[in-house]
Amino acid sequence: MYNLLSEQVKEREKKKLGDAKLVSLEEEKKKLQMEEERRFQANKDRELQEARLGKIVRTSVKEVCESALGRKVEIPEDDDNEVIKLRKELEEIRTKSLGDSKEARVEALRKEKEALLKKNQESEEDRLRKDIADLRRNQEGGEEDRLRKEIAELKGEAGQGKANEGGQDAIIALQLQIKELSAFRTTLEEKNVELCTLKSENTHLKKDVNDLRDEFLTLRNKRTVGAVIESSPPEEPAKGKKRAVASTTAMYTPKDLEALQKAYKAALQGKEMAMKEADMLKERMAKMGASRIRLSARKSAFKKMTPRNLKTSFHAVEVESDDEKGKEGDAGRARSTEEVTKDLEVAKMTGFRDCRLKELRQAKKADMEAACTDEGISYIKLDQAKADVAEIRASQDFTGWLKEKDKQEEDDQQQHYATSTEEVGED
């Protein structure tokens, strides 16, 4: 079937090439006709111009002769008429020769066209005959009918409408995707604006905290006047000139300034990452709270619906000694399940982030620009783009992991409910 389709495609391409050749030949023919017409018109205009000039010259000569001789003079025009006649005969001969050449060219073009059409028809007929013979040899009657229908459908152009409909559906889907991406981009821009405002507020707060810390340190390090006098009484000023003390202020070199600038940029990037992680963790905690509420409601429903089985409940009870109870009471610092789940989620998120950063470690600028466009964010710098793309993809992996975890917990609960009902039936 594939060979049949490929042969049909080749034949269609041959047809297209033959039609293109015919069109090009017809265009050349039209161009030649136009050129001949232009030449003929130019020759005609030239002859008219020469005739006009001859008349003008003849009249001027006649006037000059009459004025010189004082009588009328007739200038013969036979030579001019003979020249004009000879020129007309030459033009007629040329037109006849050109007409013969045009007719010969037209006939040659028609013959070429007929030969190409015959070749195409013969090639198509031979190909169809071979295909039908192969189909009759290799396949049975039902398959032959099916293949004949397929050949008829392929010969016709009924599939163009379907292709157009498929193209329209693809265009509509692309338009919807573009709308969704534009909405996502607007939300991201709003979030970026919020982040900028939060950063500015955070910088002001940090400055205030640093000022308060410095004031507190200065106040704590200050001593009273009595204590200062007791520890270090005032001394008389030294006589003579004072020695110049070396300045304690250090001069920074350009290399030191570059290193400080790099450290400042790294600190800003770390702060941005920390802010993004905090936002992601807040969203995740909100999702986890909603999922816990759903799970608690399901557990209560299962407790109300499932019957009690004393055998399983006795087996499930753990007998502890008084010493162990005392140890547990003394400890009092055992971590709750919520903290354990939080630590596990944080570890998972860091693991996903590290994996994504490893994947994007050797990515170049063009790759990161394409990745930023795919994720719907703007490209600023290479390192920042890597961090943002890794964070987005890690969050996607983390949400998938949370969904799988919730699904597994639901499956475990349903399995536990089924086993408990079976045990009750056995009892």
PDB file of C-alpha atoms in Angstrom, residues 25 94 104 130 136 165 211 350 413:
ATOM      1  CA  LEU A  25       6.253  27.112 -23.369  1.00  0.00           C
ATOM      2  CA  ARG A  94       9.874  39.240 -43.441  1.00  0.00           C
ATOM      3  CA  ALA A 104       6.546  25.990 -37.060  1.00  0.00           C
ATOM      4  CA  LYS A 130       0.261  -3.097 -12.816  1.00  0.00           C
ATOM      5  CA  ARG A 136      -5.508  -9.426  -7.959  1.00  0.00           C
ATOM      6  CA  GLU A 165     -11.111  20.963   8.306  1.00  0.00           C
ATOM      7  CA  ASP A 211      19.965  50.188  61.996  1.00  0.00           C
ATOM      8  CA  THR A 350      14.933  19.994  46.714  1.00  0.00           C
ATOM      9  CA  GLN A 413      -7.861   3.134  52.299  1.00  0.00           C
TER      10      GLN A 413
END
